[in-house]
């Protein structure tokens, strides 16, 4: 080999905070705290406090590879843990507090967490679980002395006191870039949650890969309202990518209602924000009621579930904010694809662009996707063929914690996402369903997601789910379960009539049931498993 002569440096998460501290020392991080007030400081302050965290962990006996959990909202202290824990070589397990109680205990025990850092909000939750967490040695409450609660939790420490006792001199260790940096568990809608273990290398490359112009296009001009939780897939990697690009970071804490988000978007002049559709529904609802606008916002990133057409139109046409539709999952760090229009598509008129905008988008460099049939044969990029969506790349999982030999990852390295998709000749991928949700009617597949998108396009429908129900002749047929807007008089006939204008006759659902509320899972998504259980006895008449 004729060897290159460039330096080799392991890719370390600590290098991100060191860089931000040195080159963007005055850029602000603004957080709405659980205690109430808005807190502000800079990347310089964050760097110093992350080093105090690292010193504190060492005083507490935490060693490289040990797992440290957080149960916390998006805030500056959570950021300090992102860098202090992973930077010192320990592994950050960001626990999703919306998991069911038994799943919470399961993930903390499964990960082997030695310390749990928790926001005040979650003290009662953990008090109820403590007897099931024999391996947790310390509970550190993310507040100051004045706000420390009375608690039955054992071995409690006040975070601010812990940091005060340490100094901010600390040399970030350099070690193998393949070492684990953080763990996120999938929400486990079927069976127990599964642990996805990220490495320093994968996290850094993902942050770089998602920053580029064809990605989130991050720069020092951005002020980012990070709504997607830091306990959900590392806040889509933005907790790393923002300091890397010198972006101002705004963290909403526990307040995710429309009015609170709007207040921060406005006062902090946010240019970019990221969240799931449910959150944006609350924001646009608030904007409609209050008559407020979004004068500073340039783009919103929407992912986690499909973006409804009405939401794209509302952001783009009413508020002049560009929608970036993205697809990914815990197992893909999460960035998989992102929708940016290529020049020849930008020339189309708005209505012609809409079907493309509704797609989940194109891969960015660093992750590759393909669709295959039941025999693992690769399907063409013709926008018609749909098959199982698989992914491969620098930030895609190669197995789950404790079950490294998972069936989800094929021998050739392709990870089976559990999604069903098409890919068109320009490379735009479109999710047509989850493998387990697709409706198999007389040998043909009907996309539940497509029908849901159409149903919520009806002006009187607030939310809709489409599930497969057994049918004597066709095996399965679609049933719509919908929530009406208040005061609307939409009924089964008018809704089915509306849907039939958009799909082939054989795809029109057989029935509609209206209910007050649809069940949602820990990440705010529709819980179709629960819905199917609730409709277990339903039969088409
Ligand atoms: P969890 O598994 O905890 O629910 P994930 O974020 O890992 O959370 O969920 C990933 C799944 O969410 C994907 O496999 C896909 O089914 C769905 N998803 C994510 N983004 C989109 C999107 N833009 N459109 C449709 N579905 C999406």
Coordinates of C-alpha atoms and ligand atoms in Angstrom, one line a residue:
X1 CA 0.0 0.0 0.0
X2 CA 1.2 3.5 -0.8
X3 CA 0.0 5.0 2.4
X4 CA -1.5 8.5 2.7
X5 CA 0.4 10.9 5.0
X6 CA -2.5 12.6 6.7
X7 CA -2.9 12.7 10.5
X8 CA -5.2 10.3 12.1
X9 CA -7.5 11.5 14.9
X10 CA -10.2 9.4 16.4
X11 CA -13.6 11.0 16.0
X12 CA -14.6 12.1 19.6
X13 CA -17.8 13.7 20.8
X14 CA -15.7 15.9 23.1
X15 CA -14.1 17.5 20.1
X16 CA -17.5 19.1 19.3
X17 CA -17.9 21.0 22.6
X18 CA -14.2 21.9 22.6
X19 CA -14.6 23.4 19.1
X20 CA -17.8 25.3 19.9
X21 CA -16.3 26.6 23.1
X22 CA -13.2 27.9 21.3
X23 CA -14.7 29.2 18.1
X24 CA -18.2 30.1 19.0
X25 CA -17.7 31.2 22.7
X26 CA -20.4 33.9 22.6
X27 CA -23.1 32.0 20.8
X28 CA -26.0 31.5 23.1
X29 CA -27.9 28.5 24.4
X30 CA -31.3 29.5 25.8
X31 CA -33.4 27.1 27.8
X32 CA -36.8 27.3 29.4
X33 CA -36.3 25.6 32.7
X34 CA -38.5 23.2 34.7
X35 CA -38.2 25.6 37.6
X36 CA -39.8 28.3 35.4
X37 CA -37.4 31.1 34.2
X38 CA -35.6 31.2 30.9
X39 CA -31.9 30.5 31.4
X40 CA -29.2 31.8 29.0
X41 CA -25.5 31.2 28.7
X42 CA -23.0 30.5 26.0
X43 CA -21.1 27.6 24.5
X44 CA -18.1 28.8 26.5
X45 CA -20.1 28.3 29.7
X46 CA -21.4 25.0 28.5
X47 CA -17.9 23.7 27.8
X48 CA -16.7 24.6 31.3
X49 CA -19.7 23.0 33.0
X50 CA -19.4 19.8 30.8
X51 CA -15.9 19.5 32.2
X52 CA -17.3 19.8 35.7
X53 CA -19.7 17.0 34.9
X54 CA -16.8 14.9 33.7
X55 CA -14.9 15.6 37.0
X56 CA -18.0 14.8 39.0
X57 CA -18.5 11.5 37.3
X58 CA -15.0 10.5 38.1
X59 CA -15.5 11.5 41.7
X60 CA -18.6 9.3 41.8
X61 CA -16.5 6.3 40.5
X62 CA -17.9 6.2 37.0
X63 CA -15.5 4.6 34.6
X64 CA -15.3 4.4 30.8
X65 CA -18.1 2.2 29.4
X66 CA -20.3 2.7 32.5
X67 CA -23.9 3.6 31.7
X68 CA -25.4 6.9 33.0
X69 CA -29.1 7.6 32.4
X70 CA -31.0 10.9 32.0
X71 CA -34.7 11.4 32.4
X72 CA -34.9 15.0 31.3
X73 CA -36.5 17.6 29.0
X74 CA -34.5 19.6 26.5
X75 CA -32.3 22.0 28.4
X76 CA -28.8 23.3 29.1
X77 CA -28.1 20.8 31.9
X78 CA -29.1 17.9 29.5
X79 CA -26.7 19.3 27.0
X80 CA -23.9 19.3 29.6
X81 CA -24.6 15.7 30.2
X82 CA -24.5 14.9 26.5
X83 CA -20.9 16.1 26.4
X84 CA -19.8 15.5 30.0
X85 CA -20.9 11.9 30.1
X86 CA -20.0 10.7 26.5
X87 CA -16.9 13.0 26.4
X88 CA -15.5 11.3 29.5
X89 CA -15.9 7.9 28.0
X90 CA -19.1 6.8 29.9
X91 CA -22.3 6.0 27.9
X92 CA -25.3 8.3 28.0
X93 CA -28.6 6.5 28.1
X94 CA -31.4 9.0 27.4
X95 CA -34.5 7.4 28.8
X96 CA -37.8 8.3 27.3
X97 CA -40.0 9.2 30.2
X98 CA -43.2 8.5 28.2
X99 CA -42.5 4.8 28.2
X100 CA -44.9 2.8 30.4
X101 CA -43.6 2.3 34.0
X102 CA -42.6 -1.3 33.5
X103 CA -40.8 -0.5 30.3
X104 CA -38.9 2.3 32.1
X105 CA -37.7 -0.1 34.7
X106 CA -36.8 -2.6 32.0
X107 CA -34.7 -0.2 30.0
X108 CA -32.8 1.2 33.0
X109 CA -32.1 -2.3 34.2
X110 CA -31.3 -3.7 30.7
X111 CA -28.8 -0.8 30.1
X112 CA -27.3 -1.4 33.6
X113 CA -27.5 2.3 34.4
X114 CA -25.5 3.2 37.6
X115 CA -26.6 6.8 37.9
X116 CA -29.8 8.5 36.9
X117 CA -29.9 12.3 36.3
X118 CA -33.5 13.5 36.4
X119 CA -35.5 16.6 36.1
X120 CA -37.8 17.7 39.0
X121 CA -40.8 16.6 36.9
X122 CA -39.7 13.0 37.0
X123 CA -39.1 12.6 40.8
X124 CA -42.5 11.1 41.5
X125 CA -42.2 8.8 38.5
X126 CA -38.9 7.4 39.8
X127 CA -40.1 7.2 43.4
X128 CA -42.7 4.8 42.3
X129 CA -40.1 2.6 40.5
X130 CA -37.1 2.7 42.8
X131 CA -37.7 -0.7 44.3
X132 CA -37.4 -2.2 40.8
X133 CA -34.1 -0.5 40.1
X134 CA -31.6 -2.4 42.3
X135 CA -28.5 -1.4 40.3
X136 CA -28.9 2.4 40.4
X137 CA -26.4 3.8 42.8
X138 CA -27.3 7.5 42.8
X139 CA -30.1 9.8 41.7
X140 CA -29.0 13.3 40.8
X141 CA -31.7 15.9 40.5
X142 CA -31.2 18.5 37.8
X143 CA -31.8 21.6 40.0
X144 CA -30.2 23.9 42.6
X145 CA -30.4 23.6 46.4
X146 CA -33.3 26.1 46.6
X147 CA -35.5 23.8 44.4
X148 CA -34.5 20.4 45.8
X149 CA -37.7 18.5 46.7
X150 CA -38.6 16.3 49.6
X151 CA -38.1 12.9 48.2
X152 CA -38.1 9.2 49.1
X153 CA -35.5 8.5 46.5
X154 CA -32.3 7.0 48.1
X155 CA -28.8 8.5 47.6
X156 CA -30.0 11.8 46.2
X157 CA -27.6 14.5 45.0
X158 CA -28.4 18.0 43.9
X159 CA -26.8 18.7 40.5
X160 CA -25.8 22.3 41.1
X161 CA -24.1 21.3 44.4
X162 CA -22.3 18.5 42.7
X163 CA -20.9 20.8 40.0
X164 CA -20.0 23.5 42.5
X165 CA -17.8 21.0 44.3
X166 CA -15.7 20.3 41.1
X167 CA -13.5 22.5 39.0
X168 CA -13.6 23.0 35.3
X169 CA -10.2 21.8 34.4
X170 CA -10.4 18.4 32.7
X171 CA -8.5 16.9 29.7
X172 CA -11.0 15.1 27.5
X173 CA -9.7 11.6 27.0
X174 CA -9.0 10.3 23.5
X175 CA -9.9 6.7 22.9
X176 CA -11.2 4.3 20.3
X177 CA -13.8 6.1 18.2
X178 CA -15.8 2.9 17.9
X179 CA -16.5 3.0 21.7
X180 CA -20.1 3.4 22.7
X181 CA -21.2 7.0 23.3
X182 CA -25.0 6.7 23.9
X183 CA -27.9 4.4 24.0
X184 CA -31.5 4.9 22.9
X185 CA -34.2 2.4 23.2
X186 CA -36.9 2.0 20.5
X187 CA -40.4 2.5 21.9
X188 CA -41.1 -1.2 21.7
X189 CA -44.7 -1.1 20.4
X190 CA -44.3 -4.9 20.0
X191 CA -42.3 -6.7 22.8
X192 CA -39.6 -5.1 24.9
X193 CA -37.8 -2.0 23.8
X194 CA -34.6 -2.6 22.0
X195 CA -31.3 -0.7 22.7
X196 CA -29.5 1.0 19.8
X197 CA -25.9 1.8 20.8
X198 CA -24.3 4.7 19.0
X199 CA -20.5 5.2 18.9
X200 CA -18.4 8.4 18.9
X201 CA -17.6 7.7 15.3
X202 CA -21.2 7.2 14.1
X203 CA -22.4 10.2 16.1
X204 CA -19.8 12.5 14.7
X205 CA -20.2 11.4 11.1
X206 CA -24.0 11.6 11.5
X207 CA -23.7 15.2 12.8
X208 CA -21.5 16.1 9.9
X209 CA -23.7 14.3 7.3
X210 CA -26.9 15.9 8.6
X211 CA -25.4 19.4 8.6
X212 CA -24.6 19.7 4.9
X213 CA -26.7 21.9 2.5
X214 CA -28.6 18.8 1.1
X215 CA -29.2 17.9 4.8
X216 CA -30.4 20.4 7.4
X217 CA -28.1 23.1 5.9
X218 CA -26.9 24.3 9.3
X219 CA -24.8 27.4 9.8
X220 CA -23.9 30.1 12.2
X221 CA -26.8 32.1 10.8
X222 CA -29.3 29.6 12.4
X223 CA -31.1 30.0 15.7
X224 CA -32.6 26.5 16.3
X225 CA -35.6 25.8 18.4
X226 CA -35.0 22.1 19.2
X227 CA -38.4 20.7 20.0
X228 CA -37.6 17.0 19.2
X229 CA -36.8 15.6 22.6
X230 CA -33.2 15.0 23.7
X231 CA -34.6 11.6 24.9
X232 CA -35.6 10.7 21.4
X233 CA -32.8 9.5 19.1
X234 CA -30.4 12.1 20.5
X235 CA -32.8 14.9 19.4
X236 CA -32.2 13.8 15.8
X237 CA -28.5 14.5 16.3
X238 CA -29.0 18.3 16.5
X239 CA -27.6 18.5 20.1
X240 CA -24.3 17.6 18.4
X241 CA -24.8 19.3 15.0
X242 CA -25.8 22.7 16.5
X243 CA -22.6 23.4 18.5
X244 CA -20.6 21.9 15.6
X245 CA -22.0 24.6 13.3
X246 CA -22.1 27.4 15.8
X247 CA -25.9 27.6 15.7
X248 CA -27.7 29.4 18.5
X249 CA -29.7 26.7 20.4
X250 CA -33.1 27.3 22.0
X251 CA -34.4 24.5 24.3
X252 CA -38.1 24.5 25.2
X253 CA -37.9 22.4 28.4
X254 CA -41.3 20.9 29.4
X255 CA -43.5 23.4 27.6
X256 CA -44.4 22.2 24.2
X257 CA -47.8 23.9 23.7
X258 CA -48.3 26.2 20.8
X259 CA -48.2 29.4 22.8
X260 CA -45.0 28.6 24.6
X261 CA -43.2 27.5 21.4
X262 CA -44.3 30.6 19.6
X263 CA -43.0 32.8 22.4
X264 CA -39.5 31.3 22.1
X265 CA -39.6 31.3 18.2
X266 CA -40.4 34.9 18.4
X267 CA -38.2 36.2 21.2
X268 CA -35.2 34.2 20.1
X269 CA -35.7 34.9 16.4
X270 CA -35.5 31.2 15.6
X271 CA -34.8 30.4 11.9
X272 CA -35.2 26.6 12.1
X273 CA -37.1 24.2 14.2
X274 CA -37.5 20.4 14.2
X275 CA -40.4 18.3 15.6
X276 CA -43.0 15.6 14.8
X277 CA -46.3 16.5 13.1
X278 CA -48.3 16.4 16.3
X279 CA -46.3 19.3 17.7
X280 CA -46.6 21.4 14.6
X281 CA -50.4 20.8 14.7
X282 CA -50.4 22.5 18.1
X283 CA -48.3 25.4 16.9
X284 CA -50.3 26.0 13.7
X285 CA -53.6 25.7 15.8
X286 CA -52.3 28.4 18.1
X287 CA -51.2 30.6 15.2
X288 CA -54.6 30.3 13.6
X289 CA -56.4 31.2 16.8
X290 CA -54.1 34.1 17.8
X291 CA -53.4 35.5 14.4
X292 CA -49.6 35.4 15.1
X293 CA -47.1 34.9 12.3
X294 CA -43.6 33.4 12.0
X295 CA -41.5 36.3 10.7
X296 CA -38.0 34.9 11.5
X297 CA -38.6 31.2 10.7
X298 CA -37.1 30.0 7.4
X299 CA -37.5 26.2 7.6
X300 CA -39.1 23.5 9.7
X301 CA -37.9 19.9 9.7
X302 CA -40.8 17.5 10.1
X303 CA -40.4 13.8 10.6
X304 CA -41.2 10.8 12.8
X305 CA -44.4 10.3 10.8
X306 CA -45.7 11.4 7.5
X307 CA -46.3 15.1 7.0
X308 CA -50.0 15.9 6.1
X309 CA -50.4 17.9 3.0
X310 CA -52.4 20.6 4.8
X311 CA -49.4 21.1 7.1
X312 CA -47.0 21.7 4.2
X313 CA -49.5 24.2 2.6
X314 CA -50.0 26.0 5.9
X315 CA -46.3 26.5 6.6
X316 CA -45.3 27.4 3.1
X317 CA -48.3 29.4 2.0
X318 CA -49.5 31.1 5.2
X319 CA -46.2 31.6 7.0
X320 CA -43.6 31.5 4.2
X321 CA -41.6 28.8 6.0
X322 CA -40.0 26.0 3.9
X323 CA -40.9 22.5 5.0
X324 CA -38.2 19.8 5.0
X325 CA -39.8 16.4 5.3
X326 CA -37.4 13.8 6.7
X327 CA -37.5 10.1 7.4
X328 CA -35.5 8.1 9.9
X329 CA -35.6 5.9 12.9
X330 CA -33.8 5.2 16.1
X331 CA -31.7 2.5 14.3
X332 CA -30.5 5.1 11.7
X333 CA -29.4 7.8 14.2
X334 CA -32.0 8.9 12.8
X335 CA -31.3 10.7 9.5
X336 CA -32.3 8.4 6.6
X337 CA -33.7 10.6 3.9
X338 CA -34.6 14.3 3.5
X339 CA -36.8 16.0 1.0
X340 CA -35.0 18.8 -0.9
X341 CA -36.3 19.7 -4.4
X342 CA -33.8 19.3 -7.2
X343 CA -33.6 22.2 -9.7
X344 CA -35.8 20.6 -12.4
X345 CA -38.5 20.1 -9.8
X346 CA -38.2 23.6 -8.5
X347 CA -39.3 24.7 -12.0
X348 CA -42.6 22.9 -11.7
X349 CA -45.6 24.8 -10.4
X350 CA -46.6 24.5 -6.7
X351 CA -49.4 22.0 -7.3
X352 CA -47.1 19.7 -9.4
X353 CA -44.4 19.9 -6.7
X354 CA -46.9 18.8 -3.9
X355 CA -46.8 15.0 -4.6
X356 CA -43.0 15.1 -4.5
X357 CA -43.0 17.2 -1.3
X358 CA -45.1 14.6 0.4
X359 CA -42.4 12.0 -0.2
X360 CA -39.9 11.3 2.5
X361 CA -37.0 12.4 0.2
X362 CA -33.5 11.4 -0.8
X363 CA -30.5 9.8 1.0
X364 CA -27.7 12.1 2.0
X365 CA -24.1 11.0 1.6
X366 CA -23.3 8.5 4.4
X367 CA -26.5 6.4 4.3
X368 CA -27.8 4.3 1.4
X369 CA -31.3 2.9 1.0
X370 CA -32.9 0.2 -1.2
X371 CA -36.2 -1.6 -1.6
X372 CA -36.5 -5.4 -1.9
X373 CA -39.3 -7.9 -2.4
X374 CA -40.1 -10.9 -0.2
X375 CA -37.2 -12.8 -1.7
X376 CA -34.7 -10.0 -1.0
X377 CA -34.6 -9.1 -4.7
X378 CA -33.8 -5.4 -5.3
X379 CA -36.7 -3.5 -6.8
X380 CA -36.4 -0.8 -9.4
X381 CA -36.5 3.0 -8.8
X382 CA -39.6 3.5 -10.9
X383 CA -41.9 5.1 -8.3
X384 CA -44.3 2.1 -8.7
X385 CA -42.7 -1.0 -7.2
X386 CA -43.0 -1.1 -3.5
X387 CA -41.1 -3.3 -1.1
X388 CA -39.3 -3.6 2.2
X389 CA -37.1 -0.6 2.8
X390 CA -33.6 -1.4 3.9
X391 CA -30.7 1.0 4.9
X392 CA -26.9 0.7 5.2
X393 CA -24.3 3.3 6.2
X394 CA -22.0 4.8 8.7
X395 CA -24.7 5.6 11.2
X396 CA -27.0 2.5 10.8
X397 CA -27.2 -0.1 13.6
X398 CA -25.5 -3.4 13.1
X399 CA -27.6 -5.1 15.9
X400 CA -29.3 -4.4 19.2
X401 CA -27.7 -4.2 22.7
X402 CA -27.6 -7.7 24.1
X403 CA -28.8 -9.3 20.9
X404 CA -26.1 -8.3 18.4
X405 CA -27.1 -11.1 16.0
X406 CA -30.5 -9.6 15.1
X407 CA -32.6 -10.8 12.2
X408 CA -33.2 -7.2 11.2
X409 CA -29.7 -7.0 9.8
X410 CA -28.9 -9.2 6.8
X411 CA -25.5 -10.8 6.3
X412 CA -24.7 -8.3 3.6
X413 CA -25.1 -5.5 6.1
X414 CA -28.5 -4.1 5.0
X415 CA -30.8 -3.2 7.9
X416 CA -34.5 -4.0 7.5
X417 CA -36.4 -0.9 8.6
X418 CA -39.9 -2.5 8.9
X419 CA -41.1 0.2 6.5
X420 CA -42.6 -0.4 3.0
X421 CA -41.6 2.2 0.4
X422 CA -41.3 3.2 -3.3
X423 CA -38.3 5.0 -4.8
X424 CA -38.9 7.1 -7.9
X425 CA -36.4 7.7 -10.8
X426 CA -35.1 10.9 -9.2
X427 CA -34.4 8.9 -6.0
X428 CA -37.2 10.2 -3.9
X429 CA -38.4 7.6 -1.4
X430 CA -41.9 7.4 -0.3
X431 CA -43.1 5.4 2.7
X432 CA -46.3 3.6 1.9
X433 CA -46.6 1.7 5.1
X434 CA -45.2 -0.2 8.0
X435 CA -44.8 -3.8 7.1
X436 CA -47.2 -4.7 9.9
X437 CA -49.8 -2.1 9.0
X438 CA -50.2 -2.6 5.3
X439 CA -53.7 -3.9 4.4
X440 CA -53.6 -7.1 2.4
X441 CA -56.8 -7.1 0.4
X442 CA -57.3 -10.0 -2.1
X443 CA -53.6 -10.3 -2.9
X444 CA -53.2 -6.5 -3.3
X445 CA -51.6 -4.2 -0.8
X446 CA -53.4 -1.0 0.3
X447 CA -51.3 1.6 2.1
X448 CA -52.9 2.6 5.4
X449 CA -50.8 5.8 5.5
X450 CA -52.0 7.0 2.1
X451 CA -55.6 6.6 3.2
X452 CA -54.9 8.4 6.5
X453 CA -53.3 11.3 4.7
X454 CA -56.3 11.6 2.5
X455 CA -58.7 11.4 5.4
X456 CA -57.0 14.2 7.4
X457 CA -57.1 16.3 4.2
X458 CA -60.9 16.5 4.8
X459 CA -61.5 19.9 6.5
X460 CA -63.6 18.3 9.3
X461 CA -61.2 15.6 10.3
X462 CA -58.7 16.3 13.1
X463 CA -56.9 12.9 13.1
X464 CA -57.4 9.5 11.4
X465 CA -56.1 6.0 11.5
X466 CA -56.7 3.3 9.0
X467 CA -56.4 -0.3 10.2
X468 CA -56.8 -3.7 8.5
X469 CA -59.9 -5.6 9.6
X470 CA -60.6 -9.2 8.8
X471 CA -63.0 -9.7 5.8
X472 CA -64.6 -13.0 4.7
X473 CA -64.0 -12.5 1.0
X474 CA -60.9 -10.3 0.7
X475 CA -58.9 -11.4 3.8
X476 CA -58.5 -7.8 5.0
X477 CA -60.2 -4.5 4.3
X478 CA -59.5 -1.0 5.5
X479 CA -61.4 0.6 8.4
X480 CA -61.1 4.3 9.1
X481 CA -61.1 5.3 12.8
X482 CA -61.3 9.1 12.9
X483 CA -61.6 12.1 15.3
X484 CA -63.8 14.9 14.0
X485 CA -63.1 18.6 14.4
X486 CA -65.3 20.1 17.1
X487 CA -68.7 20.9 15.9
X488 CA -68.3 19.3 12.5
X489 CA -71.1 17.3 10.9
X490 CA -69.0 15.0 8.8
X491 CA -70.4 11.4 8.6
X492 CA -69.4 8.0 7.2
X493 CA -70.9 8.6 3.8
X494 CA -69.4 12.1 3.3
X495 CA -66.0 11.0 4.4
X496 CA -66.0 7.9 2.2
X497 CA -67.2 10.0 -0.7
X498 CA -64.3 12.4 -0.1
X499 CA -61.7 9.6 0.1
X500 CA -63.1 8.0 -3.1
X501 CA -62.2 11.1 -5.1
X502 CA -58.5 10.4 -4.4
X503 CA -58.0 6.6 -4.7
X504 CA -59.0 3.7 -6.9
X505 CA -62.4 2.2 -6.0
X506 CA -61.0 -1.0 -4.5
X507 CA -58.9 1.0 -2.1
X508 CA -61.9 2.9 -0.6
X509 CA -62.3 1.8 3.0
X510 CA -65.3 -0.3 3.9
X511 CA -66.4 1.5 7.0
X512 CA -65.7 4.5 9.3
X513 CA -66.0 4.8 13.1
X514 CA -65.7 8.1 14.8
X515 CA -64.1 8.3 18.3
X516 CA -63.1 11.1 20.7
X517 CA -59.4 10.3 20.8
X518 CA -56.9 8.0 19.1
X519 CA -54.3 6.1 21.2
X520 CA -50.7 7.4 21.0
X521 CA -47.4 5.7 22.0
X522 CA -44.4 7.0 23.9
X523 CA -43.1 9.0 21.0
X524 CA -46.4 10.7 20.2
X525 CA -47.2 8.4 17.2
X526 CA -50.4 6.6 16.6
X527 CA -50.4 3.3 18.5
X528 CA -52.1 1.1 15.9
X529 CA -51.4 -2.0 17.9
X530 CA -53.6 -0.7 20.7
X531 CA -56.2 0.5 18.3
X532 CA -56.3 -2.9 16.7
X533 CA -56.8 -4.4 20.1
X534 CA -59.6 -1.9 20.9
X535 CA -61.3 -2.9 17.6
X536 CA -60.7 -6.6 18.1
X537 CA -64.4 -7.4 18.0
X538 CA -65.3 -5.1 15.1
X539 CA -66.8 -6.8 12.1
X540 CA -67.8 -5.3 8.8
X541 CA -71.6 -5.5 8.6
Ligands
LIG1 P1 -40.0 4.5 17.5 O1 -39.5 3.3 16.8 O2 -39.5 4.7 18.9 O3 -41.5 4.7 17.3 P2 -38.6 5.9 15.6 O4 -38.3 7.3 15.5 O5 -37.4 5.0 15.6 O6 -39.4 5.8 16.9 O7 -39.6 5.4 14.5 C1 -39.2 5.2 13.2 C2 -40.3 4.9 12.3 O8 -41.2 6.1 12.2 C3 -39.9 4.7 10.9 O9 -39.5 3.3 10.7 C4 -41.2 5.0 10.1 O10 -42.1 4.0 10.1 C5 -41.7 6.2 10.9 N1 -41.4 7.4 10.3 C6 -40.3 8.3 10.6 N2 -40.3 9.3 9.8 C7 -41.4 9.2 9.0 C8 -41.9 10.0 7.9 N3 -41.4 11.2 7.5 N4 -43.0 9.6 7.2 C9 -43.5 8.4 7.6 N5 -43.1 7.6 8.6 C10 -42.0 8.0 9.3

